[in-house]
CSV table of C-alpha atoms and ligand atoms in Angstrom, one decimal:
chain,number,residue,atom,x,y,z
A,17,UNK,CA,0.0,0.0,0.0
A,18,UNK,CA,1.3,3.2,-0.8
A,19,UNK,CA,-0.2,6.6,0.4
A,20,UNK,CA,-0.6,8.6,-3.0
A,21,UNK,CA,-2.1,12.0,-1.4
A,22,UNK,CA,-3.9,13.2,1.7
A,23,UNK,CA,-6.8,15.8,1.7
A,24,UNK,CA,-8.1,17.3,4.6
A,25,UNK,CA,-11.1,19.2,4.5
A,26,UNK,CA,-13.7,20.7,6.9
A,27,UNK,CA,-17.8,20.5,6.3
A,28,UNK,CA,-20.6,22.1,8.1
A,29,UNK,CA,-23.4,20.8,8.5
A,30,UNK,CA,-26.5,21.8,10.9
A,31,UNK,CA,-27.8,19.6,13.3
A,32,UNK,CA,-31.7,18.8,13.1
A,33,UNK,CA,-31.2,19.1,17.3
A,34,UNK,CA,-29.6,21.0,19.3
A,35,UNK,CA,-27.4,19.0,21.6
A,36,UNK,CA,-26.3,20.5,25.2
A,37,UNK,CA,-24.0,19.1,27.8
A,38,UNK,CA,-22.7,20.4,30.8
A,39,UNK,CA,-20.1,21.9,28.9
A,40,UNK,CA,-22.1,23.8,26.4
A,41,UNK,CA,-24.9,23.5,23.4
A,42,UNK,CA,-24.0,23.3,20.0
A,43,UNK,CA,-26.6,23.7,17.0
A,44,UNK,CA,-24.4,23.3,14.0
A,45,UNK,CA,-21.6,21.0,13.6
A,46,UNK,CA,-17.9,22.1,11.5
A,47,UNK,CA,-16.5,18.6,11.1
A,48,UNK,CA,-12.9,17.4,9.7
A,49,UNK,CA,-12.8,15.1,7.1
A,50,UNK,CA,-9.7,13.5,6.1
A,51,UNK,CA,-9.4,11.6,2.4
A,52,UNK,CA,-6.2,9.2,1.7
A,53,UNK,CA,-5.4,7.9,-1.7
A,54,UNK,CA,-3.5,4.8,-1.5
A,55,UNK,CA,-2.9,2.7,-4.7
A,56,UNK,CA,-5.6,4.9,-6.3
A,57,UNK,CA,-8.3,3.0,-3.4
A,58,UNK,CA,-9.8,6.1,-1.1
A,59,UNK,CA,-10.2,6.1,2.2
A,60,UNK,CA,-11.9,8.5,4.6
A,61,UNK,CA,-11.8,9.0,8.1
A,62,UNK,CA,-13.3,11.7,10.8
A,63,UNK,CA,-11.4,13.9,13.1
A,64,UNK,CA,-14.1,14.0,16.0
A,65,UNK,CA,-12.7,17.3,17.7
A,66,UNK,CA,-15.6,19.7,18.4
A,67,UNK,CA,-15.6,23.1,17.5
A,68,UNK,CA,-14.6,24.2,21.0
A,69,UNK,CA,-12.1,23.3,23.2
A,70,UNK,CA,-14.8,22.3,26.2
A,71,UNK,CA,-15.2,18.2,25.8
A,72,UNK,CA,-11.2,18.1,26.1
A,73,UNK,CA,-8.2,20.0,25.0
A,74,UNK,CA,-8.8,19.1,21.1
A,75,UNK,CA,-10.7,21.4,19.0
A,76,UNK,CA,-11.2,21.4,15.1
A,77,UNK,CA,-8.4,24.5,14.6
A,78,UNK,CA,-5.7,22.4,16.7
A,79,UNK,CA,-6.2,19.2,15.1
A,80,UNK,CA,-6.3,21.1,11.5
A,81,UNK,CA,-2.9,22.2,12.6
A,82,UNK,CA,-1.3,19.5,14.1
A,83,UNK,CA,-2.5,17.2,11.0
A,84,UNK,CA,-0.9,20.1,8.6
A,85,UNK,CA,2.4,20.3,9.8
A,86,UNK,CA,3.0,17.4,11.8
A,87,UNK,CA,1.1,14.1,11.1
A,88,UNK,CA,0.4,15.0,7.2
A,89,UNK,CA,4.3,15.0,6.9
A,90,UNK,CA,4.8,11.9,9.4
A,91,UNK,CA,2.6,9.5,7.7
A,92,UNK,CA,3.7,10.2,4.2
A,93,UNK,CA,7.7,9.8,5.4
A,94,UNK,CA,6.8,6.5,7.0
A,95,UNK,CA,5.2,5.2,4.1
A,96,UNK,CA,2.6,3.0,6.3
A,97,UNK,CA,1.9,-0.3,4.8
A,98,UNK,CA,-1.1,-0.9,6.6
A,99,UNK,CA,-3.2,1.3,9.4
A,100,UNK,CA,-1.9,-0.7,12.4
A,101,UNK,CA,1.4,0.7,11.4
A,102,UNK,CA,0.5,4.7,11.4
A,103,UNK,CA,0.2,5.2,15.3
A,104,UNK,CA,4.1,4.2,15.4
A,105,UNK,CA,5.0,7.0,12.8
A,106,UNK,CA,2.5,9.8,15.1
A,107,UNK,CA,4.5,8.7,18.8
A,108,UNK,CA,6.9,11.0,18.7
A,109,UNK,CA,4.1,13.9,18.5
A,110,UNK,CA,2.5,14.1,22.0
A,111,UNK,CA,-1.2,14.2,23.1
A,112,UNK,CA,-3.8,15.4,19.7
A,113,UNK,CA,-5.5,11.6,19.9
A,114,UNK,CA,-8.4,12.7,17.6
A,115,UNK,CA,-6.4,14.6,15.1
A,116,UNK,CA,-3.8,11.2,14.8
A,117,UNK,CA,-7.6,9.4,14.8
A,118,UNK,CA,-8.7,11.4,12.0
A,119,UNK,CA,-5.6,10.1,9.9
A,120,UNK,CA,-4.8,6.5,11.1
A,121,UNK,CA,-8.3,5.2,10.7
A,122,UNK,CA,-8.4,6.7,7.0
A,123,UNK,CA,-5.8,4.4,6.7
A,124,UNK,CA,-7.3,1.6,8.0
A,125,UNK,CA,-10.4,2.3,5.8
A,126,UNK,CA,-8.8,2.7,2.6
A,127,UNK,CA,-6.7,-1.1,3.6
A,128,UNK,CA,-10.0,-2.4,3.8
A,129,UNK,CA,-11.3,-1.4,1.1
A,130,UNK,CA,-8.3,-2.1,-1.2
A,131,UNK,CA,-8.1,-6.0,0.6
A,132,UNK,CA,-12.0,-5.6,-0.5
A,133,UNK,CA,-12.5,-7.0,2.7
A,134,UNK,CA,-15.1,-5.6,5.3
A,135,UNK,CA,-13.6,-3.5,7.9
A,136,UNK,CA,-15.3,-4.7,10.8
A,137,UNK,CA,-13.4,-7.9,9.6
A,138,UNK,CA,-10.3,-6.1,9.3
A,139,UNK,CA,-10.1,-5.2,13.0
A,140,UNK,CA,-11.3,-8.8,14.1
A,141,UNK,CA,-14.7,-8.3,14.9
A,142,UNK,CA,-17.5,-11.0,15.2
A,143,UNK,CA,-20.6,-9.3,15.8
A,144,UNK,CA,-23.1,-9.3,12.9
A,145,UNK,CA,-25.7,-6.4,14.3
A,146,UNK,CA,-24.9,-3.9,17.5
A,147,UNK,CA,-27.3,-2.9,19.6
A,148,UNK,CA,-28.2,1.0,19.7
A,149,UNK,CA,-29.1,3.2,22.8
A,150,UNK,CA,-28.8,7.1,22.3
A,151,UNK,CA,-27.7,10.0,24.3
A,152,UNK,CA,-30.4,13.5,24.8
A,153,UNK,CA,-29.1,16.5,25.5
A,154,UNK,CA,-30.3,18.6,28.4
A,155,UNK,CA,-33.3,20.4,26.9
A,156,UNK,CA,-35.1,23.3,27.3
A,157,UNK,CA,-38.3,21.8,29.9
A,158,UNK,CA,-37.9,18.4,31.0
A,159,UNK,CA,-41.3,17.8,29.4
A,160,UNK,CA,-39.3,18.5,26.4
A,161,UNK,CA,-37.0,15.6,27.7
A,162,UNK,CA,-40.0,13.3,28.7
A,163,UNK,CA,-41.3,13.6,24.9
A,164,UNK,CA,-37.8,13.1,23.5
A,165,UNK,CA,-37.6,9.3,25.3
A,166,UNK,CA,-40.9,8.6,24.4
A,167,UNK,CA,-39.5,9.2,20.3
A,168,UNK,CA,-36.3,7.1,21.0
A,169,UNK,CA,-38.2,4.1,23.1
A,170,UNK,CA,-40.7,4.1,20.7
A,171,UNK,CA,-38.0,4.1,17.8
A,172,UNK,CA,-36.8,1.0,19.4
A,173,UNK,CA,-33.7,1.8,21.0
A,174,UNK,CA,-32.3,-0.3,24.0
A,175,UNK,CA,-30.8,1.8,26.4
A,176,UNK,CA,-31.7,6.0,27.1
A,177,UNK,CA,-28.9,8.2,28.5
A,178,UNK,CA,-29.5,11.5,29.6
A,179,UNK,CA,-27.1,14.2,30.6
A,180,UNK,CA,-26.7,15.7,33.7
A,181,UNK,CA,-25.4,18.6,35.4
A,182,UNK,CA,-26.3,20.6,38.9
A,183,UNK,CA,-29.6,21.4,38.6
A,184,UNK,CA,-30.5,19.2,35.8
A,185,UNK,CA,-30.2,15.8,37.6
A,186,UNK,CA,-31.9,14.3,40.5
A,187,UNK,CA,-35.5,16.7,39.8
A,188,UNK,CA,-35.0,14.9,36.0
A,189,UNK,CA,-34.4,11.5,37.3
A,190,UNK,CA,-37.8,11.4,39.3
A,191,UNK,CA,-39.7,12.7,36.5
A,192,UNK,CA,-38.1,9.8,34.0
A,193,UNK,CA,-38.0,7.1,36.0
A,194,UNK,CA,-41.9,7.5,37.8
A,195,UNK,CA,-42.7,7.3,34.2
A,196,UNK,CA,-40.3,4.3,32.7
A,197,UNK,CA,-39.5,2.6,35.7
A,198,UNK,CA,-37.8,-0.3,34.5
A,199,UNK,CA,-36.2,0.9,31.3
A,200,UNK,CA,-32.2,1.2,30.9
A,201,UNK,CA,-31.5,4.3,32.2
A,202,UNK,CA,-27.8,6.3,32.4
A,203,UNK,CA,-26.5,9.6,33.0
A,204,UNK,CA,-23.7,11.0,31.4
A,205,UNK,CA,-22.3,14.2,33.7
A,206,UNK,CA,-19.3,15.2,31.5
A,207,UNK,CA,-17.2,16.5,34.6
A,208,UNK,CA,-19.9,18.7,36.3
A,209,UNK,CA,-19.5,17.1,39.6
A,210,UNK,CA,-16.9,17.2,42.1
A,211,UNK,CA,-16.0,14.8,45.1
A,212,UNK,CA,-17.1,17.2,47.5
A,213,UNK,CA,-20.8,16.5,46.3
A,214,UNK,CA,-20.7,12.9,47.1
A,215,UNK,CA,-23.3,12.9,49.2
A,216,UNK,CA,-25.5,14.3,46.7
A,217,UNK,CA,-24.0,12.1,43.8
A,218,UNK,CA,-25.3,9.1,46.1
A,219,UNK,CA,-28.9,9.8,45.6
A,220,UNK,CA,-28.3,8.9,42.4
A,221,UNK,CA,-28.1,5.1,43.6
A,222,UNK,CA,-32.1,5.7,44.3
A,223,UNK,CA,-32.9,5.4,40.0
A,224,UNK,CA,-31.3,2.1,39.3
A,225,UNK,CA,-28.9,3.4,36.6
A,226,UNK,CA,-26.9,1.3,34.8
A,227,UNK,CA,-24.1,3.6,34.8
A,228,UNK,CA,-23.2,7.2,36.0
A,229,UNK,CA,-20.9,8.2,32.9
A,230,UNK,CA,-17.9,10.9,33.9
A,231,UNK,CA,-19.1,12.2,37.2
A,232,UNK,CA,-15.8,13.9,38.3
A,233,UNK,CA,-12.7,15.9,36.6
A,234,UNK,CA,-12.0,14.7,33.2
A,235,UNK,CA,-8.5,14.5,33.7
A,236,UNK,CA,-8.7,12.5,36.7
A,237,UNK,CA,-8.6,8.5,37.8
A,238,UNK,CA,-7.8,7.8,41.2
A,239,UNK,CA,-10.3,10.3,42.9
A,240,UNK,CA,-13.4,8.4,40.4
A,241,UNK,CA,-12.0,5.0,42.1
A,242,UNK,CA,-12.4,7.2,45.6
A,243,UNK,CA,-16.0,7.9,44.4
A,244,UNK,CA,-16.8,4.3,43.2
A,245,UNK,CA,-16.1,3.1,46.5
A,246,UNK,CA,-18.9,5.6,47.9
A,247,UNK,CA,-21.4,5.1,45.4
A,248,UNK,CA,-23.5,1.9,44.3
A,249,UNK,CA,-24.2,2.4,40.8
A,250,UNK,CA,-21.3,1.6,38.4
A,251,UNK,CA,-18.9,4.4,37.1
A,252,UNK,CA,-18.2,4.5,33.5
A,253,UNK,CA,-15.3,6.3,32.5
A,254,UNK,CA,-15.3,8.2,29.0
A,255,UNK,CA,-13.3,11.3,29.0
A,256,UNK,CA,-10.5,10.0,31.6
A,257,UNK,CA,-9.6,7.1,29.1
A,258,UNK,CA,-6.8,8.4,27.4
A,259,UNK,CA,-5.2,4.9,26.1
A,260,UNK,CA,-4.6,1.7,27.1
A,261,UNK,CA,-2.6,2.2,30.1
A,262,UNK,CA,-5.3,4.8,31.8
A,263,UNK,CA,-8.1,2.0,31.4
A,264,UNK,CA,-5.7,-0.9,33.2
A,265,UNK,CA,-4.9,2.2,35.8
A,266,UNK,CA,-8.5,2.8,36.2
A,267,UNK,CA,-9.8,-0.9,36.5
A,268,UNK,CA,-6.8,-2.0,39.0
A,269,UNK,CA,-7.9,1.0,41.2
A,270,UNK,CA,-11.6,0.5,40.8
A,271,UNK,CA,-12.4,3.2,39.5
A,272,UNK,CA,-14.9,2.5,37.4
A,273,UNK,CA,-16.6,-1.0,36.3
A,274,UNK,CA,-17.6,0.0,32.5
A,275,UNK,CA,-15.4,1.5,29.8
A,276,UNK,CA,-16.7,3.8,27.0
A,277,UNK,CA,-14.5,3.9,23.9
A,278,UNK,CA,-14.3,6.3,21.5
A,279,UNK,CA,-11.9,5.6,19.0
A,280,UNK,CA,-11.2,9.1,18.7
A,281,UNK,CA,-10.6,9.8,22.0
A,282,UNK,CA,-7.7,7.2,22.0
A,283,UNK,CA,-6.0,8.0,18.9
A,284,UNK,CA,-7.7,5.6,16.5
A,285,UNK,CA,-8.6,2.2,15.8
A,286,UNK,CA,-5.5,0.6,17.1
A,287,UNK,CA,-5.6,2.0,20.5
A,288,UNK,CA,-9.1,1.4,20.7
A,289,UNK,CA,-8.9,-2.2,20.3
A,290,UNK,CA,-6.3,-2.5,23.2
A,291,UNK,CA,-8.6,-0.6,25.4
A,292,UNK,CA,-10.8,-3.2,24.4
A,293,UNK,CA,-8.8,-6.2,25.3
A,294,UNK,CA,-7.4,-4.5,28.3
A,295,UNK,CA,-11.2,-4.1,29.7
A,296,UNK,CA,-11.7,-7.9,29.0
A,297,UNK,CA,-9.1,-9.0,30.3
A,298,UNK,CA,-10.5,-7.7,33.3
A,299,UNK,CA,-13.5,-9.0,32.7
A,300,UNK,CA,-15.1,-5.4,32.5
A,301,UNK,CA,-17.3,-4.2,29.6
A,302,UNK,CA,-16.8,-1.3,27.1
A,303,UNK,CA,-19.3,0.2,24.5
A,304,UNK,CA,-18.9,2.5,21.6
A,305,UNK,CA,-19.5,6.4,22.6
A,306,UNK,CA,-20.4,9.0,20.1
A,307,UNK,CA,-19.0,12.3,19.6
A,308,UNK,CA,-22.2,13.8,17.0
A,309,UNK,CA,-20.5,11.9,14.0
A,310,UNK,CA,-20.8,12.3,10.5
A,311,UNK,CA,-21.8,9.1,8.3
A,312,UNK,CA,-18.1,8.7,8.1
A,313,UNK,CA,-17.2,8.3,11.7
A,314,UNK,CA,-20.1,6.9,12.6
A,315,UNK,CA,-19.8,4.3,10.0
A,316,UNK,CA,-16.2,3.6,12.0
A,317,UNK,CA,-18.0,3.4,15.3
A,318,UNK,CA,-20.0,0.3,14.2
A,319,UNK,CA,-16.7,-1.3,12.4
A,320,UNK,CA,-15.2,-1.0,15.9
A,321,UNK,CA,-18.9,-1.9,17.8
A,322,UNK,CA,-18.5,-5.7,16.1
A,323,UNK,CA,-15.1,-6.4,18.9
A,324,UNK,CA,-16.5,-9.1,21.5
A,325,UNK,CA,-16.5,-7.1,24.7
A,326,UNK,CA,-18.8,-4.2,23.1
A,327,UNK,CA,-21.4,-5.7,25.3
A,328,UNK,CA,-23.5,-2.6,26.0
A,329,UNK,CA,-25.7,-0.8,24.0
A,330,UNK,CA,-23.4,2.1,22.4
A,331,UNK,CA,-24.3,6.2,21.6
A,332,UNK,CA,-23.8,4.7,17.5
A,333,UNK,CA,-27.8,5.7,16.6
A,334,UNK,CA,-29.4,6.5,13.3
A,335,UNK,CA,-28.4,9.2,10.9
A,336,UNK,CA,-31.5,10.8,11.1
A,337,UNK,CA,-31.4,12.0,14.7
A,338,UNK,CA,-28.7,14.0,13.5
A,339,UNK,CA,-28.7,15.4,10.2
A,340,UNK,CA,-31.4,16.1,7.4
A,341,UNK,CA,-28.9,14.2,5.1
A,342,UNK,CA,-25.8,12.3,6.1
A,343,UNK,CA,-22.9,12.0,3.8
A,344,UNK,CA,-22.8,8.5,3.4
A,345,UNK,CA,-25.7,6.3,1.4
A,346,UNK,CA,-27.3,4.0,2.5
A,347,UNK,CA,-27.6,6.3,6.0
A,348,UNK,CA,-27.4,4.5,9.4
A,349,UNK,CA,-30.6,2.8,9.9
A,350,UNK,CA,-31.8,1.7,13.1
A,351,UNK,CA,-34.5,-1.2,13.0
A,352,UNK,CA,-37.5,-1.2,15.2
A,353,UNK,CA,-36.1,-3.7,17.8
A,354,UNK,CA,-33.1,-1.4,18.3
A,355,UNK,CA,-30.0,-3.0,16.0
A,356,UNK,CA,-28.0,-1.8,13.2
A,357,UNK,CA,-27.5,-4.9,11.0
A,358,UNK,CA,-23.8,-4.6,9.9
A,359,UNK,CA,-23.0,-4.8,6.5
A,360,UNK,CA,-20.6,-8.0,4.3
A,361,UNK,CA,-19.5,-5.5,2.4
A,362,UNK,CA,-15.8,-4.3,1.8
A,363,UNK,CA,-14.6,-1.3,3.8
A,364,UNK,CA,-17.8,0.1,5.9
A,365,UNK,CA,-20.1,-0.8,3.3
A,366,UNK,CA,-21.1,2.5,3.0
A,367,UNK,CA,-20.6,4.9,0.2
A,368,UNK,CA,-19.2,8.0,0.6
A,369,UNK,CA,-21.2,10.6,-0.8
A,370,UNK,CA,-18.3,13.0,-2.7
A,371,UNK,CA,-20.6,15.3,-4.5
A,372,UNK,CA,-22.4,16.2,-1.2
A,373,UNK,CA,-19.2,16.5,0.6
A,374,UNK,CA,-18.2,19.0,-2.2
A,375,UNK,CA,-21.2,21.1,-1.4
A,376,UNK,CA,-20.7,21.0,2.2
A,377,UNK,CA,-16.9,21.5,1.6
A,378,UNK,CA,-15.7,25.4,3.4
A,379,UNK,CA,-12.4,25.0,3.5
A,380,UNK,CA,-9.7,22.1,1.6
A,381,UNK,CA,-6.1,21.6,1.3
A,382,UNK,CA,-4.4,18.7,-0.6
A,383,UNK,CA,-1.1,17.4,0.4
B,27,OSB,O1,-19.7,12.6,26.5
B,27,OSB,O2,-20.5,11.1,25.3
B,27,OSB,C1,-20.2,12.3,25.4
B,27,OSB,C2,-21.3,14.3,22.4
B,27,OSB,C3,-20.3,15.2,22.3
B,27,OSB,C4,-19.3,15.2,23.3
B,27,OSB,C5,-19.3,14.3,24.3
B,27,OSB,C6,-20.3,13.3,24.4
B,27,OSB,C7,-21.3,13.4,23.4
B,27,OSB,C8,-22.5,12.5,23.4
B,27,OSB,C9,-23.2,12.3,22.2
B,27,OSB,O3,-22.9,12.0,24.5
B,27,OSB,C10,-23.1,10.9,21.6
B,27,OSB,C11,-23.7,10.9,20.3
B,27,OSB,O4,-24.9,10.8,20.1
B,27,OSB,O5,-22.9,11.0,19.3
B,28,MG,MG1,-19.6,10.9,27.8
């Protein structure tokens, strides 16, 4: 395989709902694509930094940069034979995970594609159709949020995660839970806690969650494993996972007893499967998160959805909760019992939609 060119471009497109977090609300989404030409096969992939620097230090103007002048020239010097080889060529450059994510896994996509071989093969998965859950934003009223489950249980989806933050918690919970009492319920704070408000994170225990998703500093491990200790319901850790070694950290400390992975988050596919095998090995399971994805990325979420120990339903949901028209044909499709059938064919086994990505296209720059 030899990389021919590499084009990096950013898109905009609006999203059909807002989407707020602790962190902030966003209504329109500037994502950066990434396009390798290898033997004359293309491959894409998605840099999943947001357009602020608020989830963590990554935003789209950093990553644009550090793939410019730094990975762009890495990866065509190392002349990567394969996608499993292109995090060795990016070590020497620290931290920017979702900008070397944007790269590696076109890499990995257009090697699929080129073996004509699915990629959900490619990185040694088994499953045949994942299971879908989705995550709401905070919302305006939480009759507003009462409507929005109703849509997504009555869509089919398996498992409803609601974000969090002071004020916009416990009050929510009772509302959701008198009305759904046994559904699969988690919350996702993204940081807005701190250890000082354990006593009021322990309520929490009350509404049978499955999982309470980032309650405490995003940078931090050992204080989550102080927390855990304190609290019933199961810590998942999703901004905290850095790589491999912070999810063996974080499980030999206890600081949590289920893993999201976001391939982005970790630097790409290759790091995302050892966070994988790292979490089964102890016997601890992951699930795919979602970072408002494009057809491309998302398409990559599922590919990496089909490893064994994604066990729990992921954030991967339909195309249509997000954009008017995705990028990729067919669009993600969800079917009524909550599953995403995953396609035989090579690469994703989706089809990247050029002529739209053209239109949406505000910015481009071929190396
Ligand atoms: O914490 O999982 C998160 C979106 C942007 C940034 C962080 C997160 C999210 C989501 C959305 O929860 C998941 C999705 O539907 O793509
Ligand atoms: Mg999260």
């Amino acid at each position: 395989m030899k990389v021919e060119s590499l084009t990096l471009r950013e898109i905009q497109m609006p999203l059909v709902h807002f989407f707020e977090t602790s962190f902030g609300r966003v209504y329109s989404r500037r994502i950066l694509l990434v396009n390798v030409v290898a033997d004359g096969v293309s491959g894409w992939g998605e840099c999943v930094a947001g357009e602020d620097p608020f989830y963590s230090e990554e935003w789209i103007e950093s990553a644009w940069a550090t793939i410019k002048y730094y990975l762009v020239p890495a990866l065509l010097a190392g002349k990567p034979e394969a996608g499993r080889e292109v995090p060795l060529l990016f070590s020497r450059i620290r931290g920017h995970r979702m900008a070397k994510a944007g790269l590696e896994n076109a890499v990995w996509d257009a090697e699929a594609r080129q073996k004509q071989q699915p990629l959900w093969k490619l990185l040694g998965g088994t499953r045949r159709e994942i299971a879908c859950g989705v995550s709401i934003g905070i919302q305006d009223s939480v009759e507003q949020l009462l409507q929005k489950i109703e849509t997504e249980l009555a869509a089919g989806y398996r498992r409803i995660k609601i974000k969090v933050k002071p004020g916009w918690d416990l009050n929510v919970l009772e509302k959701v839970r008198s009305r759904w009492p046994d559904i699969l319920l988690s919350v996702d704070a993204n940081s807005a806690y701190t250890l000082d408000e354990t006593e009021h994170l322990r309520r929490f225990d009350f509404f049978k969650l499955l999982m309470i998703e980032q309650p405490l500093w995003n940078d931090e491990i050992y204080l989550h494993a102080r927390l855990q200790k304190m609290i019933e319901t199961a810590i998942c850790l999703d901004e905290s996972i850095r790589h491999a070694r912070d999810a063996d950290f974080a499980l030999e400390t206890g600081a949590c007893r289920i893993i999201n992975v976001k391939v982005g988050r970790v630097g790409g596919f290759t790091e995302a499967m050892k966070v994988h095998d790292v979490a089964q090995r102890h016997g601890v399971p992951v699930w795919c998160g979602g970072m408002l994805e494009s057809g491309i990325g998302r398409a990559h979420n599922l590919a990496l959805s089909t490893l064994g120990n994604f066990r729990l339903p992921g954030d991967v949901s339909a195309s249509r909760r997000y954009w008017k028209e995705d990028i990729i044909e067919p669009e993600v499709e969800v079917r009524s019992d909550g599953m995403i059938t995953i396609s035989d064919a090579p690469g994703t086994g989706y089809w990247v939609r050029e002529d739209l990505i053209e239109k949406l296209t505000v910015r481009k720059e071929k190396f």
